[in-house]
Each structure stands twice: as C-alpha cells, then as structure tokens.
CSV table of C-alpha atoms in Angstrom, one decimal:
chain,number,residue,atom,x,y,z
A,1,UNK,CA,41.5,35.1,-3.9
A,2,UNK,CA,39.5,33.5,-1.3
A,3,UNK,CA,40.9,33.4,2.3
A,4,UNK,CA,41.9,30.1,4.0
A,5,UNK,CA,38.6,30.2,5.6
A,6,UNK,CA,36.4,31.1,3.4
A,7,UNK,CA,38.4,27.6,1.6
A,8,UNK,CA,37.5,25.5,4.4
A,9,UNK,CA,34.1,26.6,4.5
A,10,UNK,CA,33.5,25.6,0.8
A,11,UNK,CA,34.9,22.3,1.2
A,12,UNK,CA,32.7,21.5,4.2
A,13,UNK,CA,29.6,22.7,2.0
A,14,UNK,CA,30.5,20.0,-0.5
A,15,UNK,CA,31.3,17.9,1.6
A,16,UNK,CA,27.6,18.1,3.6
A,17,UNK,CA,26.4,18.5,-0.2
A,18,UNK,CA,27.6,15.0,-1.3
A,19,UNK,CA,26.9,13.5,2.5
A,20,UNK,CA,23.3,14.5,1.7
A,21,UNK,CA,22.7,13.1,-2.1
A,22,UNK,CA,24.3,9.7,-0.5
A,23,UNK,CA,21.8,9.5,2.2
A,24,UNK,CA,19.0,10.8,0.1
A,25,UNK,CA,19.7,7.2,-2.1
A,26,UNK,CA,18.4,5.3,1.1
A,27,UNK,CA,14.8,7.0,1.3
A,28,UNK,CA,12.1,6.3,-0.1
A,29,UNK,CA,11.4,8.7,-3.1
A,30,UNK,CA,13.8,6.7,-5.4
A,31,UNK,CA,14.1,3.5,-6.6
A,32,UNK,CA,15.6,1.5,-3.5
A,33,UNK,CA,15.6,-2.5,-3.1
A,34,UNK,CA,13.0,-4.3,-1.7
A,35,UNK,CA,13.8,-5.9,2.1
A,36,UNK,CA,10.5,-8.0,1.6
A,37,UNK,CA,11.3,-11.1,0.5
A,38,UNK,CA,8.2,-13.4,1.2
A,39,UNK,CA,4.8,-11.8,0.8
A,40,UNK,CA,3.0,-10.6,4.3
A,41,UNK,CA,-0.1,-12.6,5.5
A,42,UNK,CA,-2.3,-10.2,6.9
A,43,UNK,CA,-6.3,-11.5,8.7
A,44,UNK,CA,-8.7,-8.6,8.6
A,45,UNK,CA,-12.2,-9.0,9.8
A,46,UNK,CA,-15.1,-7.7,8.8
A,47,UNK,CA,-15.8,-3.9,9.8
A,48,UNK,CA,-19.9,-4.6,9.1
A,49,UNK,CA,-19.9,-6.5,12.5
A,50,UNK,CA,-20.5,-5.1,16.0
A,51,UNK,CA,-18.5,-8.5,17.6
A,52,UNK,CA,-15.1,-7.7,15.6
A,53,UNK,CA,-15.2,-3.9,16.8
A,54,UNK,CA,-11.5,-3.7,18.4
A,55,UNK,CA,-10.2,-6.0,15.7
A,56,UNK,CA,-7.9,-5.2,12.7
A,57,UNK,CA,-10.6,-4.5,10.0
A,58,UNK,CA,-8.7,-2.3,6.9
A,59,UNK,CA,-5.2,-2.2,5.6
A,60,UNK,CA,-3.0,0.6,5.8
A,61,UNK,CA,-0.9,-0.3,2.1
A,62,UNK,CA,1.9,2.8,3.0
A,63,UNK,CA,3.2,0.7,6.2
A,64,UNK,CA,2.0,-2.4,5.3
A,65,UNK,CA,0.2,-3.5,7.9
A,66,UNK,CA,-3.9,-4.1,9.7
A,67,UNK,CA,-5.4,-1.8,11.3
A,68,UNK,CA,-8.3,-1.3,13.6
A,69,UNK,CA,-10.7,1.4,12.3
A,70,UNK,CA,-12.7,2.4,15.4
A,71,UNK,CA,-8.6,3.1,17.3
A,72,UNK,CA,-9.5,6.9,17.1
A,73,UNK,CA,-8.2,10.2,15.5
A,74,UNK,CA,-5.7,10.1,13.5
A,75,UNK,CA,-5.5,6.2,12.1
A,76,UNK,CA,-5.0,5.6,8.7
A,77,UNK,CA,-5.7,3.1,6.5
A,78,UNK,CA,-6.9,2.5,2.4
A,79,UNK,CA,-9.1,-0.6,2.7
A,80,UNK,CA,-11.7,-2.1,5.2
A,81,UNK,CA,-13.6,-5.2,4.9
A,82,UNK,CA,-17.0,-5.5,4.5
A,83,UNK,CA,-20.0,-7.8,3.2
A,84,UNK,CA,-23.0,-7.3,0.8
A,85,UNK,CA,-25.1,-10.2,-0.2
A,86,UNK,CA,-23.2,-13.0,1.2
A,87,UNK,CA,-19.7,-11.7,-0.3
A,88,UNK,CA,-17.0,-10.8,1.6
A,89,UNK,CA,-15.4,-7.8,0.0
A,90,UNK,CA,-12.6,-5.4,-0.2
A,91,UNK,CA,-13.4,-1.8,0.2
A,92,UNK,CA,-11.8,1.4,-0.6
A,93,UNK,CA,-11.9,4.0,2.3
A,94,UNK,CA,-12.8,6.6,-0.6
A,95,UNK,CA,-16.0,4.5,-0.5
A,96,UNK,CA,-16.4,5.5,2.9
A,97,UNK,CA,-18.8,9.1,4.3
A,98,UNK,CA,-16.1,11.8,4.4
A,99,UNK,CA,-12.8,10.0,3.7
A,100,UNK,CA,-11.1,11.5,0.9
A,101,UNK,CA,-8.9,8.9,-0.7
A,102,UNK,CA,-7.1,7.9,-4.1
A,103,UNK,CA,-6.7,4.1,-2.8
A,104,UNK,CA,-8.2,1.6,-5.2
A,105,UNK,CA,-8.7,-1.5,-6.0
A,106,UNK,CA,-8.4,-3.2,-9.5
A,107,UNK,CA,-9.2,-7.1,-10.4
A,108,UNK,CA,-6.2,-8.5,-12.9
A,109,UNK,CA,-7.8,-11.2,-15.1
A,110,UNK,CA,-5.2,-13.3,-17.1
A,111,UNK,CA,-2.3,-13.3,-14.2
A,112,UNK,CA,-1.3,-15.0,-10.8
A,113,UNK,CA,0.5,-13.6,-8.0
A,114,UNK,CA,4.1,-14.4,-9.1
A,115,UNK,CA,3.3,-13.6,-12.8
A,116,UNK,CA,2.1,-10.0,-11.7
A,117,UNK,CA,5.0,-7.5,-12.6
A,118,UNK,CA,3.6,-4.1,-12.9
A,119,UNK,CA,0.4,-2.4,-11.4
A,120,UNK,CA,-1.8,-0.8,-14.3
A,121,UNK,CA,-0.9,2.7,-15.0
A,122,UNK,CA,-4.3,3.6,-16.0
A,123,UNK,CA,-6.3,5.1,-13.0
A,124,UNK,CA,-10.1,4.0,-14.5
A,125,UNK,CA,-9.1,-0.1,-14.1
A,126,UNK,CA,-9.0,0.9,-9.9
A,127,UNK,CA,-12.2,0.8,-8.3
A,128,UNK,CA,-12.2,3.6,-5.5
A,129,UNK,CA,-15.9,4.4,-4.6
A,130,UNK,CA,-16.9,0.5,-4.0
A,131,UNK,CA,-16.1,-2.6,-3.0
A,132,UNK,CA,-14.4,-5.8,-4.4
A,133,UNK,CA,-15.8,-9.3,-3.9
A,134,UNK,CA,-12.9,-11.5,-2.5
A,135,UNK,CA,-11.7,-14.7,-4.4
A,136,UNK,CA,-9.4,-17.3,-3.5
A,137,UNK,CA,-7.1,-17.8,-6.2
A,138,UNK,CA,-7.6,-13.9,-7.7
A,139,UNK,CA,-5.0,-11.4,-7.8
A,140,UNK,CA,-6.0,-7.6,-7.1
A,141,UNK,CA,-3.6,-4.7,-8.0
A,142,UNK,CA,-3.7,-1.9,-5.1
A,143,UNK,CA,-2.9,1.7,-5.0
A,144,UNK,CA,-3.2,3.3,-1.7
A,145,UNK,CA,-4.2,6.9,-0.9
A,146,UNK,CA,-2.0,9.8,-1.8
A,147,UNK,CA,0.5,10.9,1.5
A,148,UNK,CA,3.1,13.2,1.6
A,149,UNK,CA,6.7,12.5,1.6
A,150,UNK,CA,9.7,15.1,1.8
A,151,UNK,CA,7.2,17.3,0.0
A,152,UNK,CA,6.5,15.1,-2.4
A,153,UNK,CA,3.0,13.7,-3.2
A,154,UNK,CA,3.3,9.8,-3.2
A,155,UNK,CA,1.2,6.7,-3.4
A,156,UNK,CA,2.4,3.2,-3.0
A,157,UNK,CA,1.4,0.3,-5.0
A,158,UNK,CA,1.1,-3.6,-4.6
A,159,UNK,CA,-0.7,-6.7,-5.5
A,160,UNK,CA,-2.5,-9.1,-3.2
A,161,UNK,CA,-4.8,-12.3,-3.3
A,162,UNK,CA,-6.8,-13.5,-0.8
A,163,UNK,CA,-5.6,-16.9,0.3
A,164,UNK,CA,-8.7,-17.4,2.2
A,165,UNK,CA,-11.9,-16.2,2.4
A,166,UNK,CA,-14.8,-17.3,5.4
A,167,UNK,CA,-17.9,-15.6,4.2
A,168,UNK,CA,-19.7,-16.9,6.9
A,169,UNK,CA,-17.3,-15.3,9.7
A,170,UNK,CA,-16.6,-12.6,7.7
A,171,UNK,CA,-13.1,-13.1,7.9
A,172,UNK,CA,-10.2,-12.7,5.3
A,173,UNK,CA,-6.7,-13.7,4.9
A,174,UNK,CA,-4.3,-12.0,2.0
A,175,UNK,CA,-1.2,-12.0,1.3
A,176,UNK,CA,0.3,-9.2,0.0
A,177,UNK,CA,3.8,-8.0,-1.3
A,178,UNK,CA,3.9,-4.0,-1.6
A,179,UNK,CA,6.3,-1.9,-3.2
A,180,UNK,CA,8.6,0.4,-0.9
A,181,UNK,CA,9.0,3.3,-3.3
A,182,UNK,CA,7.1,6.2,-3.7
A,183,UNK,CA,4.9,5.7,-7.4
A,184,UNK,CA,6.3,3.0,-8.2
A,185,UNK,CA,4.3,0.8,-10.1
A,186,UNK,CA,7.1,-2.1,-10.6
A,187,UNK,CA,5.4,-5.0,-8.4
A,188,UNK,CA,8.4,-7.3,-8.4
A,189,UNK,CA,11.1,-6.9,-5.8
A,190,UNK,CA,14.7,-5.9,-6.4
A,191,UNK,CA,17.8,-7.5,-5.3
C-alpha cells in the first residue's frame, strides 16, 4: 500500500495533469474562438520603390500585422508588394532570392468576402513563386509560411480583398480576417 506521501504526491500529479490539458484548450494548436470580430485594414506600400524604404511593405499573416522588410535580421513576414507592368501586386516571399517559404496566394472566383468559408485544401490553387495582381472587389485565400508552434509545424490561413488599390502610388489597402488556429482552414470566426 502506498504511503501517505507517496498519496499526496499522486494527487498533485493529477492535479498539475488536468491544470495543464485545461490551459492547453487556450493555445493556439486547437480549435479556439476567434477575438476578431471586424476584419483588419492593413496599407502596405510598394517594396519596388526606393521613396517607401522604411515603410510597412509585406504582411506577416501569423501575427496579423505590416511589416517593414528592410527592419533587419530576423523580421518576418509571407507577402510584400510589388509592381510589374502597371499592376500592383501581391507577392509571396517564396518568390523572393533565398527565402524559403510555403505562404501563398490563391484568387477565389465565384465568392465575396463574407461568402468565403473555407480556404482551399488543395496546395496547387496557391501561387507561391509569383505575384498576384490586386483587384478591388476580389477575394484572395492566404496561407502563410510554415512556423513552429509547441513543436508542432503550423501555418495559418485567411482571406483578404483589397479595398483599394493606387497603381500609380503603388499603394494598397486590404482588409483581411485571419484565422487564429494553427491549420485551420475554417475562414469564418467562432463565437
């Protein structure tokens, strides 16, 4: 029979065991609600011009937020944008001389922003190695590049549509609602 001790010593293990499965619920690796009621509204500008150097050019999908590319060492990010012939364009850092990246990009034909409830499962529809021309009034399914959480490889997907697009600035406005939860292709947020 086990000693009083030895007792105590199991209970506090189960104790810490069930402690830990209920604070496990609030990260990110499982299904968790959404906090993000209202899309984000995010202005990048373009990274092809020398007078926006020092401005937020690509978008880091895993924390949601712009990002200036020339910040240094250690900045990530899964999309910059650029311009080719007159188009403003979303581009995949994959795309990008030594950058290793899964982030892509893939144009939904047939849907709007609020009617867009899943991001495609199949990895061919997302563009990773070039760019996307921005349209007003399109919606884009994103995947951003593959990070590691508690051990556990993870992208995180969303859907944005540009809600306004200067080609002649080479500027660009999205808005953009991103899942929390780690492959999670469910692009609708949970109560």
């Amino acid at each position: 029979m086990p000693s009083s001790e030895a007792l105590r010593i199991q209970k506090l293990t189960a104790i810490l065991a069930v402690a830990l499965f209920a604070a496990g619920c609030d990260d990110d690796l499982g299904p968790g609600a959404w906090d993000q009621s209202r899309p984000d509204t995010i202005q990048l500008f373009s990274l092809t011009r020398a007078e926006y150097q020092g401005l937020p050019a690509a978008l880091d999908l895993v924390n949601r937020a712009a990002v200036v590319v020339e910040s240094g060492v250690g900045v990530t990010w899964d999309f910059a944008v650029t311009e080719s012939n007159g188009q403003v364009l979303l581009t995949p850092a994959g795309t990008f001389q030594g950058v290793e990246s899964v982030a892509g990009i893939a144009r939904i034909e047939g849907e709007t922003f609020e009617s867009l409830t899943r991001a495609p499962s199949d990895t061919a529809v997302y563009r990773r190695r070039e760019g996307v021309a921005m349209e007003v009034g399109r919606v884009y399914a994103v995947r951003s590049r593959r990070y590691s959480l508690y051990g556990q490889g993870c992208v995180r997907f969303g859907k944005l549509s540009p809600i306004a697009v200067d080609k002649d600035a080479g500027v660009l406005w999205v808005e953009l609602l991103r899942n929390p939860n780690c492959n999670d292709r469910s692009l609708v947020p949970s109560d």
